[in-house]
Short mmCIF file of C-alpha atoms and ligand atoms in Angstrom, two decimals:
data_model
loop_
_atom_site.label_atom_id
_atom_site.label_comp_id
_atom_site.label_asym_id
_atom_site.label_seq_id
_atom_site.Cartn_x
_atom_site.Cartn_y
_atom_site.Cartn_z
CA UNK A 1 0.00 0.00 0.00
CA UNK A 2 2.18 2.47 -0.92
CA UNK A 3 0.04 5.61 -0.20
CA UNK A 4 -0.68 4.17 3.56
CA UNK A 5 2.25 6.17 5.94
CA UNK A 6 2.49 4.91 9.31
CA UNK A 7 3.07 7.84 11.55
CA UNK A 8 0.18 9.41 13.48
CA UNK A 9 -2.52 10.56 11.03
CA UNK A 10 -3.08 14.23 12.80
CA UNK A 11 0.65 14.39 11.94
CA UNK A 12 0.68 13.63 8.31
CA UNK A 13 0.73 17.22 6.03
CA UNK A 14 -1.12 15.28 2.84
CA UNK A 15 -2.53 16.50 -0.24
CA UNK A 16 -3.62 13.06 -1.68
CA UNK A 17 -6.80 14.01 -1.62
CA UNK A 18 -6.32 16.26 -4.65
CA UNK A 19 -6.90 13.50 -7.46
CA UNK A 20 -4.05 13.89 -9.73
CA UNK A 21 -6.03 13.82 -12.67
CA UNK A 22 -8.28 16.94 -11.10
CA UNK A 23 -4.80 18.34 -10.70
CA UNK A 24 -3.73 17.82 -14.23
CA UNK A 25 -7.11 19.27 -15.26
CA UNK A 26 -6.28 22.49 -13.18
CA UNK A 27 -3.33 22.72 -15.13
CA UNK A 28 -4.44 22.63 -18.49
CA UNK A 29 -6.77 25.10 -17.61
CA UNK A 30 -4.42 27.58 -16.08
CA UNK A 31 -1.95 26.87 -18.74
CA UNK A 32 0.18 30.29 -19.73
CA UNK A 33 -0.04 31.55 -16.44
CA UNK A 34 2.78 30.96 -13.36
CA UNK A 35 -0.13 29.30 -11.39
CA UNK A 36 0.01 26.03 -9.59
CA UNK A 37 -2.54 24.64 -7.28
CA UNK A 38 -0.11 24.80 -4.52
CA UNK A 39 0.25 28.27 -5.31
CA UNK A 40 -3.40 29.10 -5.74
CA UNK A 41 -4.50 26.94 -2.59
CA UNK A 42 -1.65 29.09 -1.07
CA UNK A 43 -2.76 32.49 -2.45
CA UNK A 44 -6.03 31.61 -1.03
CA UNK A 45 -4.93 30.44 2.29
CA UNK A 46 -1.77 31.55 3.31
CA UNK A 47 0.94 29.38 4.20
CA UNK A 48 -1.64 27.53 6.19
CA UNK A 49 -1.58 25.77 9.86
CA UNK A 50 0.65 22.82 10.07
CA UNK A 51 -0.50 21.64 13.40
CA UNK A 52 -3.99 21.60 15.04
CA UNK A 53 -4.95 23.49 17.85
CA UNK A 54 -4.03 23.23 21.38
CA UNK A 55 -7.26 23.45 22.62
CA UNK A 56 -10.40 21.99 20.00
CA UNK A 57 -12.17 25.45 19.26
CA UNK A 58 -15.70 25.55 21.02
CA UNK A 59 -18.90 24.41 19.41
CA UNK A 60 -21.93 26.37 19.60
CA UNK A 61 -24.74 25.97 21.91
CA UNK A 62 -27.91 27.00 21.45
CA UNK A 63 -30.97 26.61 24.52
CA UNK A 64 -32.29 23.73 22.42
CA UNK A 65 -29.47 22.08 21.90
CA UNK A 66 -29.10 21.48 25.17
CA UNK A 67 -31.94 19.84 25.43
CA UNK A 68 -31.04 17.76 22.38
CA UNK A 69 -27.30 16.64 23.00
CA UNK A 70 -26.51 13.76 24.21
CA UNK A 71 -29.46 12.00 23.00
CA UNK A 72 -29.57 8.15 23.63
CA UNK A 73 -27.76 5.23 21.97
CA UNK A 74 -29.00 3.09 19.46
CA UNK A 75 -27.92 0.00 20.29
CA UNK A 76 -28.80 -1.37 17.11
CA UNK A 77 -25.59 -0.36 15.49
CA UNK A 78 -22.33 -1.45 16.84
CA UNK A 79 -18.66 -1.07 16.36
CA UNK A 80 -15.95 -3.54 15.47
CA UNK A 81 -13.20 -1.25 16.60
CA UNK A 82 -12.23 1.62 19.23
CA UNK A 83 -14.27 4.53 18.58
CA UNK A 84 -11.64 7.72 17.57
CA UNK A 85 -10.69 9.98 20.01
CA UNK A 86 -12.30 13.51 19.43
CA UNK A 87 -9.40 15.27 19.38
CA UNK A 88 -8.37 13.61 15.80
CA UNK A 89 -11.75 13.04 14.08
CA UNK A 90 -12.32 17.11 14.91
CA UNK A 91 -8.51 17.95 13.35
CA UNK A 92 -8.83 15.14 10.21
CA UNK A 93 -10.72 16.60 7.91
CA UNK A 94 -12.12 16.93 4.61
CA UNK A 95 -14.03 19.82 3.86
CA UNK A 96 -12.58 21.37 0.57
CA UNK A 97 -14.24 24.91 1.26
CA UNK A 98 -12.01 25.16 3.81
CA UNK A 99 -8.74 23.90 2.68
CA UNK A 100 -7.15 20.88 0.88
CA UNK A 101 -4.85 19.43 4.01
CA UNK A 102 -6.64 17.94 6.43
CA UNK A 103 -5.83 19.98 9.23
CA UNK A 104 -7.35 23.31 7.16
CA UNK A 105 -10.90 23.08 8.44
CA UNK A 106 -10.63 22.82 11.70
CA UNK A 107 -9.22 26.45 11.51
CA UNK A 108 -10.91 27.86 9.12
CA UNK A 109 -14.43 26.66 8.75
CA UNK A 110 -14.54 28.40 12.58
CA UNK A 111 -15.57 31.76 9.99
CA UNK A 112 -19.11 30.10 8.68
CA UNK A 113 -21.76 31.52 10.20
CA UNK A 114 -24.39 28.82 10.76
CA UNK A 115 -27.26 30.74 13.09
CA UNK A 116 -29.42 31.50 11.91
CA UNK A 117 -29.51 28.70 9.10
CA UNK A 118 -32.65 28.15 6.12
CA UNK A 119 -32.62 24.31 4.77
CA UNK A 120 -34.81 24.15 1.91
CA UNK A 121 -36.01 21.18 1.24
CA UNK A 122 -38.20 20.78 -1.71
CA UNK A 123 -38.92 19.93 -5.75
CA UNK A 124 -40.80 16.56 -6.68
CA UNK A 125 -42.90 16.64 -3.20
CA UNK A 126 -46.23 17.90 -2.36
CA UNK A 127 -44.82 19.95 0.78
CA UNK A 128 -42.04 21.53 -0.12
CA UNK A 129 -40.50 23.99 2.85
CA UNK A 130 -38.05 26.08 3.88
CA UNK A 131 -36.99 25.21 7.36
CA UNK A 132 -35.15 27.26 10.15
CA UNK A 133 -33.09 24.57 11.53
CA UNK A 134 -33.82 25.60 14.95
CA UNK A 135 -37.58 24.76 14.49
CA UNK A 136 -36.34 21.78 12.42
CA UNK A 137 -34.70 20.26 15.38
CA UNK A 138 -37.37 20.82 17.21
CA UNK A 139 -39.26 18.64 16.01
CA UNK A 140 -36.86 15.72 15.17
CA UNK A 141 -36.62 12.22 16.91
CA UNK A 142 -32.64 12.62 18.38
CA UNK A 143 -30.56 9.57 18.65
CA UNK A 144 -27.15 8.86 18.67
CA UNK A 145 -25.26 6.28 16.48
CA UNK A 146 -21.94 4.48 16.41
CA UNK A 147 -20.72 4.54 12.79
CA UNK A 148 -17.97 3.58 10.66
CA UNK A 149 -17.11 6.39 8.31
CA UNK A 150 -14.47 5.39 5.11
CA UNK A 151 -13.00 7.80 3.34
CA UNK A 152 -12.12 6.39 -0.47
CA UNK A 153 -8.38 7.80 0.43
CA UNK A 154 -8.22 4.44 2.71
CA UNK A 155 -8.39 6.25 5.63
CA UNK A 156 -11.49 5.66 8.45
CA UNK A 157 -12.89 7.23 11.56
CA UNK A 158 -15.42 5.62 14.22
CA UNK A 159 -17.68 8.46 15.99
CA UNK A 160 -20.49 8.71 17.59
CA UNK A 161 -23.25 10.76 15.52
CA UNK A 162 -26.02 12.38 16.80
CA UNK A 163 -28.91 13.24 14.39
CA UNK A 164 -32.62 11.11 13.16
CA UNK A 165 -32.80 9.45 9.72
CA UNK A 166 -33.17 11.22 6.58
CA UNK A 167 -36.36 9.74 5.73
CA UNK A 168 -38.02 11.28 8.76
CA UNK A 169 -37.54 14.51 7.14
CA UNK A 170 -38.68 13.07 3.64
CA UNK A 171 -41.63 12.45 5.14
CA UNK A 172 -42.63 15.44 6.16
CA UNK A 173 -42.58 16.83 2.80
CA UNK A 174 -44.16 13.77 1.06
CA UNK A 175 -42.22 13.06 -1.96
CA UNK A 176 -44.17 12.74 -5.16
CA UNK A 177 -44.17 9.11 -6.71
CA UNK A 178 -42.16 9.90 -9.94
CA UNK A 179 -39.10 11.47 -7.47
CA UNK A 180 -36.57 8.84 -7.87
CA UNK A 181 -33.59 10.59 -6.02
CA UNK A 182 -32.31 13.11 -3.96
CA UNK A 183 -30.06 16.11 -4.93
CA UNK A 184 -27.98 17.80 -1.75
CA UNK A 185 -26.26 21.17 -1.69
CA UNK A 186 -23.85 23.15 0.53
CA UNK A 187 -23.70 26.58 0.92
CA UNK A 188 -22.12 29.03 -1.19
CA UNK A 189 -20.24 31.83 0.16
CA UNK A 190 -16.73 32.14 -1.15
CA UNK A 191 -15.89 34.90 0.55
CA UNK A 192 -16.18 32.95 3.46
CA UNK A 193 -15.06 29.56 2.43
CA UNK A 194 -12.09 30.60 0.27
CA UNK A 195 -11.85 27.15 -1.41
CA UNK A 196 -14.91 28.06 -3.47
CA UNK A 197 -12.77 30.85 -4.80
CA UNK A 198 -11.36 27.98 -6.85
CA UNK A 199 -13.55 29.37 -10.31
CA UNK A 200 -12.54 25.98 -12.46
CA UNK A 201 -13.96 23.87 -9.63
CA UNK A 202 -18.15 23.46 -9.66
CA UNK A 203 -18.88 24.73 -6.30
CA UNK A 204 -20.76 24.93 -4.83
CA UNK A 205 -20.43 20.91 -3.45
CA UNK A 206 -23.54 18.50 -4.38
CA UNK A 207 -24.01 15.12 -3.65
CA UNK A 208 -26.78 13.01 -4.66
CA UNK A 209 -28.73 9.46 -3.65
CA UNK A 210 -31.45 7.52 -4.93
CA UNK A 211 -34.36 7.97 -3.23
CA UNK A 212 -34.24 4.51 -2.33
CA UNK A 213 -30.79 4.86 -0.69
CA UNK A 214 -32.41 8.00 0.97
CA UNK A 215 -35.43 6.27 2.84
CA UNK A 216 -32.59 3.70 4.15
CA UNK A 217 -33.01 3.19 8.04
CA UNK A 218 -28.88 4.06 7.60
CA UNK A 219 -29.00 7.36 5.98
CA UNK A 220 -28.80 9.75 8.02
CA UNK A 221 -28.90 13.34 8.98
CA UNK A 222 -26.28 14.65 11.87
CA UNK A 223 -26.19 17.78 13.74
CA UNK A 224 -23.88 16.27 16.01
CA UNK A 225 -21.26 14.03 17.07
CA UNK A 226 -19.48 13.27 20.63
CA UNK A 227 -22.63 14.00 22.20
CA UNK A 228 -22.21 17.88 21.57
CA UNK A 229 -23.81 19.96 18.40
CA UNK A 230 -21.44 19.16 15.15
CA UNK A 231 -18.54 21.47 15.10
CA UNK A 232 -17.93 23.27 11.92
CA UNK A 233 -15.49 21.30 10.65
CA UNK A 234 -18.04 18.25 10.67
CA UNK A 235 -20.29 19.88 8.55
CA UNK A 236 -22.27 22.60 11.11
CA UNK A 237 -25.26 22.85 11.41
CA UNK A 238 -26.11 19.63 9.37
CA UNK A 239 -24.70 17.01 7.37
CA UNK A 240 -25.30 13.65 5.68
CA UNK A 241 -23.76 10.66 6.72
CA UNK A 242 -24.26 7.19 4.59
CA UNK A 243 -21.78 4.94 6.40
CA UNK A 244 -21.87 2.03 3.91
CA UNK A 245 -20.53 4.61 1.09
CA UNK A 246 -17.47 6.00 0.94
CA UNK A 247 -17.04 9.24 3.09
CA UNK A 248 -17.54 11.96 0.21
CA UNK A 249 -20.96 11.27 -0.39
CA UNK A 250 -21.34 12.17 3.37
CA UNK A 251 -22.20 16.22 2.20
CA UNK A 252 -21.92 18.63 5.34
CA UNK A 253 -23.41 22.29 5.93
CA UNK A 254 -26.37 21.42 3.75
CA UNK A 255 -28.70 24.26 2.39
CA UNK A 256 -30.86 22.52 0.09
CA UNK A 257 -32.22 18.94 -0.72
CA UNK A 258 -34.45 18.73 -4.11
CA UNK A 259 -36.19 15.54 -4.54
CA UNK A 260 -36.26 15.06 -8.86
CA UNK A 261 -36.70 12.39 -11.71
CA UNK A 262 -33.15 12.43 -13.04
CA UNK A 263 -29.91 11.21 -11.18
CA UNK A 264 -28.06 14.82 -9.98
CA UNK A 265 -24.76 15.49 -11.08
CA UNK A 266 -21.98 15.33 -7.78
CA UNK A 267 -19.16 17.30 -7.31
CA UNK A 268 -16.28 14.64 -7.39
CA UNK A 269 -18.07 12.78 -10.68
CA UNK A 270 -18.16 16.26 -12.17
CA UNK A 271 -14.13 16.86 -11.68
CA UNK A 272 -13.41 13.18 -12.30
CA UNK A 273 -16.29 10.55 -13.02
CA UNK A 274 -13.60 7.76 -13.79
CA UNK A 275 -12.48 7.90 -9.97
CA UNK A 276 -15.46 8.81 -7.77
CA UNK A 277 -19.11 6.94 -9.70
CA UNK A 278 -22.70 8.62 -8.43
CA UNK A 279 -23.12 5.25 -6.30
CA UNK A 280 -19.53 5.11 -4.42
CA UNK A 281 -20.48 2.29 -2.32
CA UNK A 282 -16.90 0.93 0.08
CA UNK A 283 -16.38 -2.31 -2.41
CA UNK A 284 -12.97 -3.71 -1.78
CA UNK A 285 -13.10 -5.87 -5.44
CA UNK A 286 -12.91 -2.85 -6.86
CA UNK A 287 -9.81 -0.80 -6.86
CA UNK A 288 -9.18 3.09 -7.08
CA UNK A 289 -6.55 4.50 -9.48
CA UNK A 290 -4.52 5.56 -6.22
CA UNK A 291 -5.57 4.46 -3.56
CA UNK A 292 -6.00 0.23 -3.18
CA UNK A 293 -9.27 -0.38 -1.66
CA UNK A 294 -8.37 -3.66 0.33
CA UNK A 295 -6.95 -2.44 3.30
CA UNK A 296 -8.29 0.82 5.46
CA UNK A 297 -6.04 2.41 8.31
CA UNK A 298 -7.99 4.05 11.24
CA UNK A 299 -6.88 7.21 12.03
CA UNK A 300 -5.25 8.16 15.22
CA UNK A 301 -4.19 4.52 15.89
CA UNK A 302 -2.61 3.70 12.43
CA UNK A 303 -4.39 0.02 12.86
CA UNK A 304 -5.09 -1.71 9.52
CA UNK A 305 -8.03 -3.60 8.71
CA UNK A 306 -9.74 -5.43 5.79
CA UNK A 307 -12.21 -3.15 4.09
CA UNK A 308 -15.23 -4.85 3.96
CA UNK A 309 -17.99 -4.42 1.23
CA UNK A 310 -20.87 -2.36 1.90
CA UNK A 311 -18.40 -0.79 5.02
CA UNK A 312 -19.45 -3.63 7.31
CA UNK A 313 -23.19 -2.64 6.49
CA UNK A 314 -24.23 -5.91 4.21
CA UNK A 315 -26.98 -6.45 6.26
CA UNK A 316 -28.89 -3.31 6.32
CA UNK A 317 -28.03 -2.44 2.24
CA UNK A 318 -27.52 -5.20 -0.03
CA UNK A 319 -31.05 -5.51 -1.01
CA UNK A 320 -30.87 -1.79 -2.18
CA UNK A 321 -28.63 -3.86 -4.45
CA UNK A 322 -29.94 -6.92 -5.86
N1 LIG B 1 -18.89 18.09 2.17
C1 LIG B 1 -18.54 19.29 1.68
N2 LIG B 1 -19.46 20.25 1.56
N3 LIG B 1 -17.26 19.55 1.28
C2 LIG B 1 -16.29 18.58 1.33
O1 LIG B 1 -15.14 18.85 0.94
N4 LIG B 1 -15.72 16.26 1.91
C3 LIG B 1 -16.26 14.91 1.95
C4 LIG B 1 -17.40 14.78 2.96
N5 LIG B 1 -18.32 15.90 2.85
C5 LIG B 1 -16.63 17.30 1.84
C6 LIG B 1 -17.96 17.10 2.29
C7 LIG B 1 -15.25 13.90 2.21
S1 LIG B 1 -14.15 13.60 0.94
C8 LIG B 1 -15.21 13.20 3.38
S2 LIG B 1 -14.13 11.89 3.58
C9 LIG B 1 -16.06 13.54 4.53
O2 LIG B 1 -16.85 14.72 4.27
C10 LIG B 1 -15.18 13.80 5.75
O3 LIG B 1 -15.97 14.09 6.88
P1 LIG B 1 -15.27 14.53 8.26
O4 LIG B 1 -14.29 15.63 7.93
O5 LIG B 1 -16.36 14.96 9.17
O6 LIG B 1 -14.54 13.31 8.74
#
């Protein structure tokens, strides 16, 4: 596995999650000026942290979310492994609107502003809304879940999510019968999030399911994690998380979900579709230009395991699949 280093992950200053071929692209279309990505990601930046902070930076609290956080275990899914510490899950991320190392967004995706926030959730359903996600929350059933989340760099995280399933929201909109999936968006403010300052790249991020993948008991919507509200490096206020696919169909800061007839374009298909397909379900058997799919390492304790298909979550998916 020659991509897989050893030392401690929080440690590691990476940019293999830039896909070569996205990198190559960038080139071509910056050709005849003195631009690099490094460069540009660096004009946009700064030299950027090397190190995470001393001290995590504090999450925001509102009166209800004390009320919400920590909600009870589900006991119904379990973990093979140690869960992560905090302290690296919070400082490993990916969250390209912030950065392209890891350790960018825990820094700088402290700037999004995410009170008050607007979700609007709407297109092929008969009650479409806009929803403050304080009254959203409101009105959700909490719980918190033990997942496995697997990043298609071979990397994986276990945390403890706090949130309801995605089809609890679906159903309070009531999606029409010819909706066959679900289109996701995350904000756009550039201004803000400096990597959507990147023009060539098509911000802002989407993600997409099929509305059968939606309505999974798995899928679901987290506005926390570590029994606390999500910090903004996770993906504040709200994110996706769809453990048995791999970790960049798991969209954060959502703004918008459209239910429609047609299967939505994604950000990582739209830079590369021959490395990251709509579906992107963990398969070992099949490998990624870069990065073999065998073998995962968790981060913080470097331990290897097998990757298993469907992420360990055969049970719960496979007759999506059939
Ligand atoms: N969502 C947005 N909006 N922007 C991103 O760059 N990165 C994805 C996903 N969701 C990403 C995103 C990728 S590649 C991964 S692996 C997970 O978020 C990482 O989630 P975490 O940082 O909470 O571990």
């Amino acid at each position: 596995m020659p991509h897989i280093h050893l030392k401690k992950a929080w440690s590691m200053s990476e940019n293999l999650a830039t896909p070569e071929s996205v990198y190559l692209r960038r080139r071509e279309f910056l050709k005849g000026t003195a631009l690099t990505t490094a460069a540009t990601v660096g004009a946009l930046y700064g030299c950027g942290p090397s190190s995470p902070p001393n001290v995590l930076p504090e999450v925001e609290w509102s009166e209800l979310g004390k009320s919400i956080y920590p909600a009870k275990r589900n006991p119904n899914y379990e973990l093979d492994r140690p869960m992560t510490p905090e302290k690296i899950a919070s400082t490993y991320n990916n969250f390209y609107e912030f950065g392209a190392d890891k350790i960018d967004p825990v820094h700088y995706a402290q700037k999004l502003k995410i009170r008050p926030w607007a979700l609007d959730v709407g297109g092929l359903v008969n009650k479409p809304k806009t929803f403050d996600m304080d009254d959203l929350l409101k009105t959700m059933p909490f719980e918190e879940r033990l997942y496995r989340l697997r990043c298609v760099e071979a990397w994986a995280m276990a945390v403890p999510w706090t949130g309801f399933p995605l089809k609890e929201l679906l159903k309070q909109v009531e999606p029409k019968p010819e909706a066959t999936h679900v289109r996701f968006e995350t904000f756009y403010t550039p201004f803000t999030a400096q990597g959507q300052l990147a023009f060539w790249e098509p911000w802002p991020y989407v993600e997409g399911l099929t509305l059968k993948e939606a309505m999974n008991e798995l899928t679901f919507l987290a506005s926390g994690i570590y029994g606390h509200p999500l910090p903004k490096q996770h993906g504040a206020p709200i994110r996706l998380v769809v453990p048995w696919k791999y970790g960049f169909k798991s969209i954060k800061s959502i703004v918008k979900i459209d239910l429609v007839n047609y299967r939505p374009a994604t950000f990582w298909n739209t830079l590369q579709g021959l490395e990251y397909d709509f579906t992107a379900n963990v398969d070992p058997r099949i490998p990624h230009p870069r990065w073999p799919q065998i073998r995962e390492k968790m981060i913080g304790t470097g331990n290897i395991h097998p990757t298993l298909l469907y992420n360990g979550y055969e049970k719960f998916v496979a007759n999506l699949y059939l």
